[in-house]
Tab-separated table of C-alpha atoms in Angstrom:
chain	number	residue	atom	x	y	z
A	569	MET	CA	8.182	-3.639	1.495
A	570	SER	CA	6.578	-4.551	-1.755
A	571	THR	CA	8.428	-5.828	-4.756
A	572	SER	CA	8.229	-6.489	-8.429
A	573	THR	CA	9.230	-9.854	-9.889
A	574	LEU	CA	12.726	-10.562	-8.643
A	575	LYS	CA	15.398	-13.145	-9.289
A	576	SER	CA	16.971	-13.490	-5.854
A	577	GLU	CA	20.161	-14.810	-7.438
A	578	SER	CA	20.863	-11.283	-8.738
A	579	LEU	CA	21.036	-9.804	-5.228
A	580	SER	CA	24.305	-9.198	-3.450
A	581	GLU	CA	24.786	-11.070	-0.189
A	582	GLN	CA	24.467	-7.761	1.725
A	583	ASP	CA	21.183	-6.876	-0.016
A	584	ARG	CA	19.863	-10.386	0.565
A	585	ALA	CA	20.791	-10.123	4.265
A	586	LEU	CA	18.975	-6.779	4.527
A	587	ILE	CA	15.829	-8.181	2.932
A	588	VAL	CA	15.866	-11.279	5.143
A	589	ALA	CA	16.417	-9.088	8.233
A	590	THR	CA	13.387	-6.941	7.340
A	591	GLN	CA	10.928	-9.617	6.167
A	592	SER	CA	8.917	-9.096	9.340
A	593	GLY	CA	9.260	-5.321	9.129
A	594	LEU	CA	11.742	-2.658	10.086
A	595	PRO	CA	12.860	-2.513	13.720
A	596	LEU	CA	10.540	-0.233	15.718
A	597	VAL	CA	13.279	2.026	17.034
A	598	PRO	CA	14.111	5.706	16.423
A	599	ASP	CA	16.838	4.812	13.873
A	600	PRO	CA	15.985	1.511	12.143
A	601	TRP	CA	18.869	1.913	9.647
A	602	ALA	CA	21.408	2.008	12.489
A	603	GLU	CA	19.746	-0.957	14.205
A	604	LEU	CA	19.890	-3.021	11.003
A	605	GLY	CA	23.473	-1.939	10.465
A	606	GLN	CA	24.405	-3.085	13.941
A	607	GLN	CA	22.706	-6.456	13.366
A	608	LEU	CA	24.477	-6.945	10.034
A	609	ASN	CA	27.814	-5.277	10.834
A	610	MET	CA	27.188	-2.527	8.281
A	611	PRO	CA	27.232	1.283	8.703
A	612	ALA	CA	23.765	2.863	8.937
A	613	GLY	CA	24.485	5.030	5.889
A	614	GLU	CA	25.274	1.951	3.815
A	615	VAL	CA	22.041	0.264	4.939
A	616	LEU	CA	20.003	3.262	3.820
A	617	ALA	CA	21.985	3.604	0.568
A	618	ARG	CA	21.412	-0.087	-0.241
A	619	PHE	CA	17.654	0.261	0.315
A	620	GLN	CA	17.611	3.374	-1.881
A	621	GLN	CA	19.570	1.563	-4.610
A	622	MET	CA	17.245	-1.454	-4.476
A	623	GLN	CA	14.306	0.922	-4.824
A	624	GLN	CA	15.878	2.834	-7.739
A	625	SER	CA	16.690	-0.420	-9.546
A	626	GLY	CA	13.166	-1.771	-9.064
A	627	VAL	CA	14.058	-4.624	-6.702
A	628	ILE	CA	11.684	-3.055	-4.169
A	629	ARG	CA	8.941	-0.534	-4.887
A	630	ARG	CA	8.738	1.140	-1.512
A	631	VAL	CA	9.429	0.992	2.189
A	632	ALA	CA	6.235	1.868	4.041
A	633	ALA	CA	4.292	1.316	7.227
A	634	VAL	CA	1.538	-1.295	6.956
A	635	PRO	CA	-0.820	-0.581	9.854
A	636	ASP	CA	-3.258	-3.104	11.251
A	637	HIS	CA	-6.360	-0.918	11.110
A	638	TYR	CA	-8.373	-3.279	13.291
A	639	ARG	CA	-5.845	-3.049	16.139
A	640	LEU	CA	-5.921	0.747	15.770
A	641	GLY	CA	-9.692	0.716	16.316
A	642	TYR	CA	-10.696	1.171	12.671
A	643	ARG	CA	-13.064	-1.762	12.319
A	644	PHE	CA	-14.917	-0.364	9.298
A	645	ASN	CA	-12.763	-0.279	6.181
A	646	GLY	CA	-14.467	0.703	2.966
A	647	MET	CA	-13.103	0.758	-0.541
A	648	THR	CA	-15.110	3.573	-2.051
A	649	VAL	CA	-15.491	3.167	-5.810
A	650	TRP	CA	-16.487	6.006	-8.125
A	651	ASP	CA	-17.622	6.437	-11.714
A	652	VAL	CA	-15.712	9.590	-12.657
A	653	ARG	CA	-15.618	11.245	-16.069
A	654	ASP	CA	-12.433	10.238	-17.883
A	655	ASP	CA	-11.498	13.849	-18.657
A	656	ALA	CA	-11.580	14.725	-14.929
A	657	ILE	CA	-10.178	11.624	-13.248
A	658	ALA	CA	-6.503	12.663	-13.165
A	659	THR	CA	-7.190	15.989	-11.456
A	660	LEU	CA	-9.903	14.706	-9.155
A	661	GLY	CA	-8.061	11.501	-8.312
A	662	GLU	CA	-5.113	13.615	-7.169
A	663	LYS	CA	-7.444	15.632	-4.907
A	664	VAL	CA	-9.158	12.551	-3.471
A	665	GLY	CA	-5.775	10.913	-2.825
A	666	GLY	CA	-4.712	14.041	-0.933
A	667	LEU	CA	-7.576	13.864	1.552
A	668	PRO	CA	-6.213	13.115	5.039
A	669	PHE	CA	-8.611	10.201	5.588
A	670	VAL	CA	-7.881	8.384	2.300
A	671	SER	CA	-5.133	5.792	2.821
A	672	HIS	CA	-4.733	4.975	-0.876
A	673	CYS	CA	-6.351	6.043	-4.102
A	674	TYR	CA	-5.917	4.801	-7.654
A	675	GLN	CA	-7.487	4.616	-11.084
A	676	ARG	CA	-8.610	1.293	-12.562
A	677	PRO	CA	-10.198	0.482	-15.918
A	678	ARG	CA	-13.949	0.099	-16.180
A	679	HIS	CA	-15.362	-3.282	-17.228
A	680	LEU	CA	-18.603	-2.290	-18.904
A	681	PRO	CA	-21.389	-3.179	-18.765
A	682	TYR	CA	-20.705	-4.896	-15.418
A	683	TRP	CA	-18.439	-2.449	-13.624
A	684	SER	CA	-18.538	1.294	-14.305
A	685	TYR	CA	-16.224	2.426	-11.493
A	686	ASN	CA	-12.795	3.801	-12.375
A	687	LEU	CA	-11.607	5.592	-9.208
A	688	PHE	CA	-10.917	3.690	-5.986
A	689	ALA	CA	-10.243	5.311	-2.588
A	690	MET	CA	-9.780	3.387	0.680
A	691	VAL	CA	-11.384	4.921	3.759
A	692	HIS	CA	-11.148	3.661	7.347
A	693	GLY	CA	-13.434	4.458	10.279
A	694	THR	CA	-14.495	3.389	13.729
A	695	SER	CA	-18.093	3.059	12.529
A	696	LYS	CA	-20.025	2.563	9.310
A	697	ASP	CA	-21.455	6.076	9.745
A	698	GLU	CA	-17.945	7.525	9.869
A	699	VAL	CA	-16.942	5.776	6.630
A	700	GLU	CA	-20.149	6.929	4.949
A	701	HIS	CA	-19.586	10.506	6.145
A	702	LYS	CA	-16.085	10.456	4.654
A	703	ALA	CA	-17.464	9.004	1.420
A	704	GLY	CA	-19.911	11.907	1.387
A	705	GLN	CA	-16.985	14.319	1.527
A	706	ILE	CA	-15.422	12.565	-1.466
A	707	ARG	CA	-18.764	12.750	-3.276
A	708	ASP	CA	-18.933	16.508	-2.646
A	709	LEU	CA	-15.383	16.941	-3.956
A	710	LEU	CA	-16.122	14.973	-7.137
A	711	GLY	CA	-19.298	16.949	-7.858
A	712	ASP	CA	-20.867	16.630	-11.308
A	713	ALA	CA	-17.851	14.684	-12.630
A	714	CYS	CA	-19.125	11.648	-10.698
A	715	SER	CA	-22.160	9.704	-11.891
A	716	GLY	CA	-22.200	6.941	-9.281
A	717	HIS	CA	-20.435	5.228	-6.419
A	718	THR	CA	-20.639	2.494	-3.830
A	719	ILE	CA	-18.673	1.321	-0.802
A	720	LEU	CA	-17.205	-2.167	-0.587
A	721	TYR	CA	-16.580	-3.016	3.073
A	722	SER	CA	-13.746	-5.330	4.104
A	723	SER	CA	-14.806	-8.583	5.687
A	724	ALA	CA	-11.309	-9.912	6.471
A	725	ILE	CA	-7.706	-8.786	6.717
A	726	LEU	CA	-5.799	-9.980	3.693
A	727	LYS	CA	-2.079	-10.562	3.181
A	728	LYS	CA	-0.039	-7.778	4.745
A	729	THR	CA	3.508	-8.875	4.138
A	730	GLY	CA	6.319	-7.634	2.000
A	731	LEU	CA	9.123	-9.251	0.092
A	732	ARG	CA	9.984	-12.810	1.152
A	733	LEU	CA	13.158	-14.648	0.166
A	734	ARG	CA	13.977	-18.256	0.765
A	735	LYS	CA	17.154	-18.932	2.653
A	736	GLN	CA	20.092	-20.028	0.470
A	737	ALA	CA	19.909	-23.597	1.856
A	738	ASP	CA	16.196	-23.811	0.921
A	739	LYS	CA	16.950	-23.183	-2.753
A	740	GLN	CA	18.796	-26.457	-3.285
């Protein structure tokens, strides 16, 4: 789970308990809502409704899988960065983000004259050649609207955790 700035004092005890119970991730079972409900003595429907309400109110942004690409065999992880015409970036960014091999895609501002790239798309592969082949497919899709790109390869796994709350006793 990822979150925006949050005052934990504004959470109900049930919501706080749900967040604490999922700080290491959702249970890896067919029905994680029921499993959490059983752990917290709460009906599965209420667990899901509370997560949906926390998302709608902005307490959490999303509930999503966070894979460890290295353990899945994807040892080459490249953030492809593209200099795309401003009048085409919305349409093309949507298409790039829809490619099955792009895990996330977003627009960022340029910082001229040092950084001309405004479209970012993460690509994972089992080899450098695979990542470069996928980047070539993105390049073909962008066509003349793209005037340059590069690939920034990951050298380490960074923070992959969601929302963390201190226990009530730790706050004093």
